[in-house]
CSV table of C-alpha atoms and ligand atoms in Angstrom, one decimal:
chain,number,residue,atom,x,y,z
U,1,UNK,CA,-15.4,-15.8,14.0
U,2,UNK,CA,-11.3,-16.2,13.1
U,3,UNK,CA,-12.4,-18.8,10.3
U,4,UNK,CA,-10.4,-21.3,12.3
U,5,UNK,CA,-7.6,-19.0,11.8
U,6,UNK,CA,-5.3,-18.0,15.3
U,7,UNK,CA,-5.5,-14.1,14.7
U,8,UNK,CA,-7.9,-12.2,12.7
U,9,UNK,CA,-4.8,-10.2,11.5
U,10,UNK,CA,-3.8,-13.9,9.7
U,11,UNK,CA,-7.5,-14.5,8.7
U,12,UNK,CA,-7.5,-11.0,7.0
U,13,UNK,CA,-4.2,-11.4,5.4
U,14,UNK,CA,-5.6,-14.8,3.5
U,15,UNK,CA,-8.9,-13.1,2.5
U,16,UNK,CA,-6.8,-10.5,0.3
U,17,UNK,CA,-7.7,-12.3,-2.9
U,18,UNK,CA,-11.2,-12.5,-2.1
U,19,UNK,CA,-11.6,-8.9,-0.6
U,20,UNK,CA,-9.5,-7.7,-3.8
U,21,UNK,CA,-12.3,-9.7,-5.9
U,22,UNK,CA,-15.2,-8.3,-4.3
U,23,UNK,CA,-13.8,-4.8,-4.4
U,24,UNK,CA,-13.3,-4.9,-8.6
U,25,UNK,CA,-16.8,-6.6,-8.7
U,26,UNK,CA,-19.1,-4.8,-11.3
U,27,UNK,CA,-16.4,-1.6,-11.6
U,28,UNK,CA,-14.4,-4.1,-14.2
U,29,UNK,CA,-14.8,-4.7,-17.9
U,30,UNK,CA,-11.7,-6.1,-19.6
U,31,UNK,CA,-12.9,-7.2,-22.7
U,32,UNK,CA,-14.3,-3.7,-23.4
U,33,UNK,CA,-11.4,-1.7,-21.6
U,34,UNK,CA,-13.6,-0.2,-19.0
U,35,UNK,CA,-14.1,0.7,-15.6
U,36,UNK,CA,-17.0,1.9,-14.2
U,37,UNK,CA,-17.1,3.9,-10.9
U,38,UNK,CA,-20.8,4.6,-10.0
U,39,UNK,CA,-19.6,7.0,-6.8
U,40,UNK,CA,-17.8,9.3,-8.5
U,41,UNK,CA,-19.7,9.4,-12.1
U,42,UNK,CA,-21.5,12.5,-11.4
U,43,UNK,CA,-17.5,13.9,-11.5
U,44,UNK,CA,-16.9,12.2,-14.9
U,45,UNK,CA,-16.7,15.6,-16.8
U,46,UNK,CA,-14.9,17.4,-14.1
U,47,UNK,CA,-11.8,14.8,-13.8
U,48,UNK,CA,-11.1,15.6,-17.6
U,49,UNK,CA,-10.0,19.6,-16.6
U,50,UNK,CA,-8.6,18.9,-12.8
U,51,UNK,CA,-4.7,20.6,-12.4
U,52,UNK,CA,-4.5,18.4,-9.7
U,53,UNK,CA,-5.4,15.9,-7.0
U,54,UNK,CA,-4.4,16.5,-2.9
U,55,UNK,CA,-4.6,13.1,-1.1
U,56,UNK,CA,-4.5,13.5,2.5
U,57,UNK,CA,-4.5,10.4,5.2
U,58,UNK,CA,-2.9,8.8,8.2
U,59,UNK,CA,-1.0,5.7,8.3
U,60,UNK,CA,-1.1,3.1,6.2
U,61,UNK,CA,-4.0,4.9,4.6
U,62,UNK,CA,-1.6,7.1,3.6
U,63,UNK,CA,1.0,4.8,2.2
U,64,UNK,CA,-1.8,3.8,-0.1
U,65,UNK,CA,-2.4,7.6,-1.2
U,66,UNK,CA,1.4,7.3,-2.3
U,67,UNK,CA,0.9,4.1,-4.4
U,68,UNK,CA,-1.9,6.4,-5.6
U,69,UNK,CA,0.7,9.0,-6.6
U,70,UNK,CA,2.3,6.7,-8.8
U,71,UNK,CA,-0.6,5.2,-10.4
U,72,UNK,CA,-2.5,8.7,-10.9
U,73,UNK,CA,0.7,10.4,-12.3
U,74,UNK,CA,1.6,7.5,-14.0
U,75,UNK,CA,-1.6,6.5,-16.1
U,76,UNK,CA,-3.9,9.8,-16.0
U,77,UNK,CA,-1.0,12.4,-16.1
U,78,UNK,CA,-2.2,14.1,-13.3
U,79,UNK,CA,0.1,15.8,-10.6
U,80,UNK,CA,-0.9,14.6,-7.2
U,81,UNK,CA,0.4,15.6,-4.1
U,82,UNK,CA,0.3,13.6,-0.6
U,83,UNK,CA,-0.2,14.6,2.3
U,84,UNK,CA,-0.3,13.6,6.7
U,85,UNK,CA,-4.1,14.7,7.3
U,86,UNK,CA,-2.9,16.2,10.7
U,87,UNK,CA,-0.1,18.0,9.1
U,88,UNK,CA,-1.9,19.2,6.1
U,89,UNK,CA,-4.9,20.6,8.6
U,90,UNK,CA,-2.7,23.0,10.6
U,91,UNK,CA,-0.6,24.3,7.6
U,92,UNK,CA,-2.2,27.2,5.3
U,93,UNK,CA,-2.1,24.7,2.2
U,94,UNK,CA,-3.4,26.6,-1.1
U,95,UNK,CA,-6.4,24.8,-2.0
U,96,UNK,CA,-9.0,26.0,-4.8
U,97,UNK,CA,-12.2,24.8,-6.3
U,98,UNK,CA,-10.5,23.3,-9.1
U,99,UNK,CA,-8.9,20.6,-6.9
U,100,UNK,CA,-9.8,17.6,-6.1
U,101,UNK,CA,-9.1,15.8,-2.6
U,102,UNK,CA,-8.9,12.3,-1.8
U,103,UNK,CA,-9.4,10.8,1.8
U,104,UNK,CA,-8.1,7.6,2.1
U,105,UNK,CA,-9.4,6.1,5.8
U,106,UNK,CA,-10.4,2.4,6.0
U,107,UNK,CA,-12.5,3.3,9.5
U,108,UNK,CA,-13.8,6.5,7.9
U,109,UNK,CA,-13.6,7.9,11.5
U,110,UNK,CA,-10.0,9.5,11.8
U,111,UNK,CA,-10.0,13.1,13.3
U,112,UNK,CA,-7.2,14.2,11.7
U,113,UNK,CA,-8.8,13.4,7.9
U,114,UNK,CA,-12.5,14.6,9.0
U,115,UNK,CA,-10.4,18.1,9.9
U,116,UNK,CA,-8.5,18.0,6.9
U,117,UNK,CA,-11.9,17.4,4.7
U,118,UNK,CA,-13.6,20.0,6.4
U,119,UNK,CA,-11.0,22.7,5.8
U,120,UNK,CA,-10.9,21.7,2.1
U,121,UNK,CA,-14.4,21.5,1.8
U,122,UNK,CA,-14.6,25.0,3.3
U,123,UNK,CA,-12.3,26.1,0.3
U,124,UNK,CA,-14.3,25.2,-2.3
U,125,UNK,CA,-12.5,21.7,-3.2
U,126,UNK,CA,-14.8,18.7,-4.3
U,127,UNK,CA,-13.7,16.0,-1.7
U,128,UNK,CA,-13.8,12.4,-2.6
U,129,UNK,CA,-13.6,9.4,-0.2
U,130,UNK,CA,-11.7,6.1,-0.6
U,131,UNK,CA,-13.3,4.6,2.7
U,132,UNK,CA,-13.7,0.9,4.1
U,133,UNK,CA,-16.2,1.2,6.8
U,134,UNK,CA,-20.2,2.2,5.1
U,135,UNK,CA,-21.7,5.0,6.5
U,136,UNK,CA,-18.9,6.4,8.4
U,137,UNK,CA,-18.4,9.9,9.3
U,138,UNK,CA,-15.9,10.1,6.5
U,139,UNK,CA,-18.4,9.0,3.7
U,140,UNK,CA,-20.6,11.0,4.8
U,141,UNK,CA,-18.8,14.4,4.8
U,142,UNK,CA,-17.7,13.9,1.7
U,143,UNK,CA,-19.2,14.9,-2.0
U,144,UNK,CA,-18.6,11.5,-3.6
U,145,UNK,CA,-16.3,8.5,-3.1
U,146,UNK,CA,-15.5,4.6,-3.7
U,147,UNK,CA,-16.1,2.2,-1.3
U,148,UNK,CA,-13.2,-0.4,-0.7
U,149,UNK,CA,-15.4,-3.4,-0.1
U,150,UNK,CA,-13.1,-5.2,2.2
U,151,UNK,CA,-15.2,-6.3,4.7
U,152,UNK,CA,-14.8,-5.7,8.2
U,153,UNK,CA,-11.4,-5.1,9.6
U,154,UNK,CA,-10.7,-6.6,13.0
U,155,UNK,CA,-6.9,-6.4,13.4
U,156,UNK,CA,-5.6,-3.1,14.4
U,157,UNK,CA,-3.0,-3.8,12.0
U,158,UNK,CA,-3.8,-2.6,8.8
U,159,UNK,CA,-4.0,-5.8,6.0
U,160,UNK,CA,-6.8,-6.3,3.6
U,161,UNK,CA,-7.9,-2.5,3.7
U,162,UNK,CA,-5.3,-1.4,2.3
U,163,UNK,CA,-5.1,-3.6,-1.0
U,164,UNK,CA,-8.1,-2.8,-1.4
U,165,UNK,CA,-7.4,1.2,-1.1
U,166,UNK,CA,-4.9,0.4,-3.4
U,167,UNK,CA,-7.0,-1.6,-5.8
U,168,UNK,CA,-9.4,1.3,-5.4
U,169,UNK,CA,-7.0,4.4,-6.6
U,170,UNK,CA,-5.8,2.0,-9.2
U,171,UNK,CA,-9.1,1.9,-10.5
U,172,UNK,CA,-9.5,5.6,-9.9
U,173,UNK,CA,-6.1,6.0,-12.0
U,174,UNK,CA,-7.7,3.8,-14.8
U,175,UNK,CA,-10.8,5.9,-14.6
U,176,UNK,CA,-9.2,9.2,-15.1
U,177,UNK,CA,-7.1,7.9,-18.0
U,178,UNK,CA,-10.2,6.7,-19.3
U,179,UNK,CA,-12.0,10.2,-18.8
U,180,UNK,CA,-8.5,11.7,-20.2
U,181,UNK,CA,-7.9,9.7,-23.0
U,182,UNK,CA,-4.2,9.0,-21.6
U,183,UNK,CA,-4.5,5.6,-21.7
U,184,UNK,CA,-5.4,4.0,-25.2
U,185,UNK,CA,-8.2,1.4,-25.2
U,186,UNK,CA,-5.7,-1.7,-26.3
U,187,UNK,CA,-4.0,-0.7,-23.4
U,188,UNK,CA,-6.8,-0.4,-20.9
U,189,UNK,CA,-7.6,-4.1,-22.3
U,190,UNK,CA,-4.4,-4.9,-21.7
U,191,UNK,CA,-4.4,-3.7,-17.9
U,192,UNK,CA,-7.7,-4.5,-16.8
U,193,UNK,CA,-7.3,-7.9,-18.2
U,194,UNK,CA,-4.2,-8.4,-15.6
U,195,UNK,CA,-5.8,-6.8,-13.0
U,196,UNK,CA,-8.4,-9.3,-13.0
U,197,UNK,CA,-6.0,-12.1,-12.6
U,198,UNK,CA,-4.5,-10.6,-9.2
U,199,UNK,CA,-6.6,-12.0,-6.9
U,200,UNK,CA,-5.0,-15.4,-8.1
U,201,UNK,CA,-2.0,-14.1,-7.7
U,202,UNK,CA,-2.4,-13.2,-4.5
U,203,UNK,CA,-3.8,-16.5,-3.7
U,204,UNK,CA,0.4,-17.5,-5.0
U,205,UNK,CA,1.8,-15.3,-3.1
U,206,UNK,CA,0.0,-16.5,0.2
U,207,UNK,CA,1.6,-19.7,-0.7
U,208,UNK,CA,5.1,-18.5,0.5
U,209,UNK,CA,3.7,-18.4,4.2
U,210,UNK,CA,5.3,-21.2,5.3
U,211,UNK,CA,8.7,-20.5,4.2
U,212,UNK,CA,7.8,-17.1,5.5
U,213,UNK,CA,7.3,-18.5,9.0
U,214,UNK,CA,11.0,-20.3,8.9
U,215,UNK,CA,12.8,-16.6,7.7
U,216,UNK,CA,10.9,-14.9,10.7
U,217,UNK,CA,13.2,-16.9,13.1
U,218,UNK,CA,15.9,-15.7,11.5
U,219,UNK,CA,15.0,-12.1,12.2
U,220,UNK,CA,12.8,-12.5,15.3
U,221,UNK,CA,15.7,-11.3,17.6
U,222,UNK,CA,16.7,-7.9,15.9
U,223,UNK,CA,15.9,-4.8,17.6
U,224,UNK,CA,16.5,-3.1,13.9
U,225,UNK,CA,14.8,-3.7,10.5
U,226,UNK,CA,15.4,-1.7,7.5
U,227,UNK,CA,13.1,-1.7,4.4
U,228,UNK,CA,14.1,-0.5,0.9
U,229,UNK,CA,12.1,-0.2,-2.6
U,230,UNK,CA,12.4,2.2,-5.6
U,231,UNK,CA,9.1,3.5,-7.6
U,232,UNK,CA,6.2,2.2,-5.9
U,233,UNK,CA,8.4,-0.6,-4.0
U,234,UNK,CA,8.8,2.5,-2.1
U,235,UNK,CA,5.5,3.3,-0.2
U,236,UNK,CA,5.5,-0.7,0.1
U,237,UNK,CA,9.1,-1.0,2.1
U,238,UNK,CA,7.0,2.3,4.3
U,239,UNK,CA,3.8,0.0,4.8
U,240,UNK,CA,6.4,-3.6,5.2
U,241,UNK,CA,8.1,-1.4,8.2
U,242,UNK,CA,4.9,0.2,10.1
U,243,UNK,CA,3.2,-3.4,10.3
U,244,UNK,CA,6.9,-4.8,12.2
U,245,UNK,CA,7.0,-2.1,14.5
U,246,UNK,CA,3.1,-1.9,14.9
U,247,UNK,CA,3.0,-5.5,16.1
U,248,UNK,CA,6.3,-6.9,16.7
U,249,UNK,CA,7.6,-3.3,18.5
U,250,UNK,CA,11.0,-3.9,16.5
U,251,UNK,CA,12.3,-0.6,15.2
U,252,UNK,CA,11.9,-0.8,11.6
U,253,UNK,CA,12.7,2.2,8.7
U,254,UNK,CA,11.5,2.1,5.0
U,255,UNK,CA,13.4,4.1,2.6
U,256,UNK,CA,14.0,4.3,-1.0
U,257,UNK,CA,16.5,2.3,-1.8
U,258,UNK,CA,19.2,4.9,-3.3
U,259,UNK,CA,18.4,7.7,-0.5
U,260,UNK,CA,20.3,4.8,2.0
U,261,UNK,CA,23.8,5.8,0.9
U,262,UNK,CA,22.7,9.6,2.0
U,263,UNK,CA,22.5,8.1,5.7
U,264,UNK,CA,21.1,4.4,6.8
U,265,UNK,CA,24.0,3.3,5.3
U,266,UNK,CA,26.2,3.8,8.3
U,267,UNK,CA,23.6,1.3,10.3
U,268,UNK,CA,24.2,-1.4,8.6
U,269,UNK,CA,26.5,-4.3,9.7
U,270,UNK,CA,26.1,-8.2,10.4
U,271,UNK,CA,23.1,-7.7,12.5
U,272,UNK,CA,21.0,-5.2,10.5
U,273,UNK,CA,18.3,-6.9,8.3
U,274,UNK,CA,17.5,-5.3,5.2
U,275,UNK,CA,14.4,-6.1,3.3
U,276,UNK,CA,14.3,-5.1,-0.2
U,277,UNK,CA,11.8,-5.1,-2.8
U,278,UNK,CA,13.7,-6.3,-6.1
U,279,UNK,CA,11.5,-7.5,-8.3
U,280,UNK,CA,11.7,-7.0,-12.2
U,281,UNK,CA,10.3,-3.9,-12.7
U,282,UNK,CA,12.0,-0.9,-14.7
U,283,UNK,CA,14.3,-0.3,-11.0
U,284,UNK,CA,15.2,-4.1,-11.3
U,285,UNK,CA,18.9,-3.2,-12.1
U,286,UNK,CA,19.4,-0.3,-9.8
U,287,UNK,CA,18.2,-2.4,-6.6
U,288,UNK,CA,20.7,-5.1,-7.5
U,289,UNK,CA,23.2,-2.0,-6.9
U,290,UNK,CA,21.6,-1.1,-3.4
U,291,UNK,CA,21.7,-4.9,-2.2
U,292,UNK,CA,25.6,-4.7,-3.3
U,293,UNK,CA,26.2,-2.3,-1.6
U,294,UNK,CA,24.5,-3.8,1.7
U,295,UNK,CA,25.8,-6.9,1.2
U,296,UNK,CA,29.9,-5.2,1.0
U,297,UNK,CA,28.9,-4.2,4.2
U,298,UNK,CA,27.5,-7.5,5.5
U,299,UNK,CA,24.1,-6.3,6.1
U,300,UNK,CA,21.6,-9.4,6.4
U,301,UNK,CA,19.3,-9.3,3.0
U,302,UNK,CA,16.0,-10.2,2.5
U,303,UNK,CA,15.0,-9.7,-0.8
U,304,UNK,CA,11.2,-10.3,-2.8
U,305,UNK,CA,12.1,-11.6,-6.5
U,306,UNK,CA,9.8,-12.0,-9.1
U,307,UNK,CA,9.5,-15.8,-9.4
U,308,UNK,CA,12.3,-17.4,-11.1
U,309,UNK,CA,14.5,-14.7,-10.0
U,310,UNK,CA,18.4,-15.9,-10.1
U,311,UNK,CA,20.1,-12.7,-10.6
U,312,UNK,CA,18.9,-11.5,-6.7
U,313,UNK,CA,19.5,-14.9,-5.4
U,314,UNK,CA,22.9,-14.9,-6.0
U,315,UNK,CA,23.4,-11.9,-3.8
U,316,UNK,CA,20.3,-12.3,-1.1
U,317,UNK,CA,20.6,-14.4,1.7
U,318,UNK,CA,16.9,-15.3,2.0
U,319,UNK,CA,14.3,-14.2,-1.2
U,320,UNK,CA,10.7,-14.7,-1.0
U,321,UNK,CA,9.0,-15.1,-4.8
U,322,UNK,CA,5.8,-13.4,-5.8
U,323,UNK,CA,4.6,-13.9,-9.1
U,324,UNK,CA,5.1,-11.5,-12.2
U,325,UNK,CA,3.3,-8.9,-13.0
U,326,UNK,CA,3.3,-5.2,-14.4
U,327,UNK,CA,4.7,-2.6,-12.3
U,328,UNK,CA,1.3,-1.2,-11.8
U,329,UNK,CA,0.0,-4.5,-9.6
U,330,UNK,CA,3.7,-4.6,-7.7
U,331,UNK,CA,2.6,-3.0,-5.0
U,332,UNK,CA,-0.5,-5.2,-4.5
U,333,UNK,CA,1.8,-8.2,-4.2
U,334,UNK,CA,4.7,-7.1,-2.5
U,335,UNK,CA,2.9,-6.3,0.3
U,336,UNK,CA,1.4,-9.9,0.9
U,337,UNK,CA,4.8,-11.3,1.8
U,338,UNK,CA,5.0,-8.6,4.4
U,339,UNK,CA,2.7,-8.7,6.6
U,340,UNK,CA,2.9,-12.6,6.4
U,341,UNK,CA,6.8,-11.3,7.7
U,342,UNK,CA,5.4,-9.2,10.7
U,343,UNK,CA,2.9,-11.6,11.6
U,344,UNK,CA,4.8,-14.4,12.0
U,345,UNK,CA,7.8,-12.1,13.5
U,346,UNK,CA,5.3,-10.4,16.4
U,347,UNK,CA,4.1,-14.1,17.4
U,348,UNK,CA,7.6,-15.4,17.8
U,349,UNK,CA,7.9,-12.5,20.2
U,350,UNK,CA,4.6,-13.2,22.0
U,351,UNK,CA,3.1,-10.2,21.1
U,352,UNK,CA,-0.6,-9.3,21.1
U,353,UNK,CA,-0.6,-10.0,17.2
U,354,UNK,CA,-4.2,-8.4,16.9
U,355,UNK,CA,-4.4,-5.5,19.4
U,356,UNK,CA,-1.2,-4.2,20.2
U,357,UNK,CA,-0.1,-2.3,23.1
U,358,UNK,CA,-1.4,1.8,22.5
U,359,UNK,CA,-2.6,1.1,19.4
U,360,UNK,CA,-6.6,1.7,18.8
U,361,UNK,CA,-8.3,0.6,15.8
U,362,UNK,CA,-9.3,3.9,14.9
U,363,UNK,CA,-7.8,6.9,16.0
U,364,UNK,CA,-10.7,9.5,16.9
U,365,UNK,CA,-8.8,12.4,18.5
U,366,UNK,CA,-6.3,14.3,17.3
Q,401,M6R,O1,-9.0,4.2,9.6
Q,401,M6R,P1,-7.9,4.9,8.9
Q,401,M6R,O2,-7.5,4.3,7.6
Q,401,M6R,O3,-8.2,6.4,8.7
Q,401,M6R,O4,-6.7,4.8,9.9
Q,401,M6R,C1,-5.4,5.4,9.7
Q,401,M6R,C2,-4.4,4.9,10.6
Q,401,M6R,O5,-4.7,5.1,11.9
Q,401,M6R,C3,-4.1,3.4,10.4
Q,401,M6R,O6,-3.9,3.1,9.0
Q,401,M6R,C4,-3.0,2.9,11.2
Q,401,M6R,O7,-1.8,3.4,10.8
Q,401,M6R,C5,-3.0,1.4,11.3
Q,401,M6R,N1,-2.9,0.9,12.6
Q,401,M6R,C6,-2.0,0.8,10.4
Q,401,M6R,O8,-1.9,-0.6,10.4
């Protein structure tokens, strides 16, 4: 049933490029620059007028709704706000029928996001669902939605579900640019085309495990772990920190990068590792700054370069490559090096990689 792999959390990290295939299947059309969504057509006209999309989650579902902030805002020109379901729920958030809320929930059973859905549905908002598990509650209380196609997710620790929520609101993002017109038809060639070549990618990316599994000795013994991107590397050093403290029970923090010098700063000396995503993206020169500044104060860096990288090597005392690719598909590969981190990390530690202590798989009380 583990595929001859030790953990399922393992077997589930190397099916990324497949899951991330069968989740594009039939929604893709690169040659013709289109993307086809067949749960939320019935909402094609209304996603040209929307003021604005709420997406609400918990977890790592929720990391994925901010990769969806970038993406949306980014490509559809739509202002999206993100929101903890149980936070969101017991506020008295201004919700009308002109917006549009997005669940994100890979089990589809989370009480918090049921209670938030219900309380927007009850205020007149249509509710989609980005959801992993079919025929869930969550699908079910919900007007439309987009399944993930993952396939089923045994690890408590969340891996292949969330690239694929995050190959999902990219589509979604494409989608509405399409509906919008924000996005030209060259360029939705242009995108679509790469996005088809990720799952490859990701199969390059896997490659690193190895090497992967010699740096986690390295950090296996800290009680500390900070994790740093800029843009979307942001909601990515977030997801790299939950899965080390999820399964390895090492204190970890994501920030972005520049908001360290307004406080993590004064953690770090020569036993602090710092894990920053600095690949060449548009933040590429600003995050060569950051590591500077960790590195003056002997911080231990980590870094994920772009392959090729040289600048970041210089500086970095360990980098892990992943290959190049536009900004929008970062966050798809930066996580793969990750999890392979926490993975390898927890089982040094002899810890229960795949069902950690007071973790549940899905969390159905409040
Ligand atoms: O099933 P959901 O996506 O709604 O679950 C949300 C969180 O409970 C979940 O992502 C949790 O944070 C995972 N253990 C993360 O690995």
């Amino acid at each position: 049933e583990k595929g001859g792999y030790e953990h399922f959390m393992l077997k589930e990290i190397f099916e990324q490029s497949r899951s991330i295939r069968d989740c594009m299947r039939g929604r893709i059309y690169p040659n013709e620059g289109r993307v086809q969504l067949g749960g939320i057509k019935e909402y094609a006209d209304k996603l040209k007028n929307i003021d604005r999309i709420i997406i609400v989650a918990c977890g790592t579902s929720w990391h994925a709704g901010l990769v969806g902030e970038y993406l949306i805002e980014e490509y559809a020109r739509i202002p999206v706000e993100v929101e903890y379901a149980s936070e969101f729920r017991y506020r008295n958030p201004i919700i009308t029928e002109k917006d549009v809320v997005i669940a994100i929930s890979q089990s589809g059973e989370t009480a918090d996001t049921m209670a938030a859905i219900e309380m927007a549905k009850e205020k007149g908002a249509t509710i989609f669902g980005v959801c992993n598990v079919v025929g869930a509650s969550i699908p079910r209380l919900t007007h439309a939605g987009v399944y993930t196609h993952a396939g089923p997710e045994i690890g408590v620790a969340s891996t292949k579900a969330f690239t694929a929520q995050v190959t999902v609101l990219t589509l979604m993002a494409f989608y509405m640019a399409q509906q919008k017109g924000t996005l030209t038809q060259a360029k939705l060639v242009e995108l679509l085309t790469e996005l088809d070549c990720i799952p490859e990618k990701i199969t390059k990316a896997l490659a690193s495990n190895e090497l992967i599994k010699e740096i986690a000795h390295k950090f296996k013994d800290s009680r500390n772990c900070l994790f740093l991107g800029r843009g979307s590397g942001f909601p990515v050093a977030l997801e790299g920190a939950l899965k080390l403290k999820e399964i390895s029970y090492i204190h970890a923090e994501g920030y972005p990068a520049a908001e360290m010098k307004h406080g993590p700063i004064a953690l770090i000396d020569e036993e602090m590792p710092v894990v920053v995503i600095a690949t060449k993206n548009s933040s590429y020169e600003k995050v060569i700054s950051n590591i500077q500044e960790v590195k003056a104060r002997k911080g231990i860096v980590l870094a994920i370069v772009t392959e090729g990288d040289t600048e970041v090597r210089k500086m970095a005392d360990y980098c892990i490559e992943i290959p190049d690719s536009s900004e929008a598909f970062l966050p798809l590969l930066a996580t793969i090096p990750l999890q392979l981190l926490s993975y390898h990390i927890a089982l040094l530690r002899g810890c229960n990689v795949d069902q950690p202590r007071n973790l549940a798989k899905s969390v159905t009380v409040e």
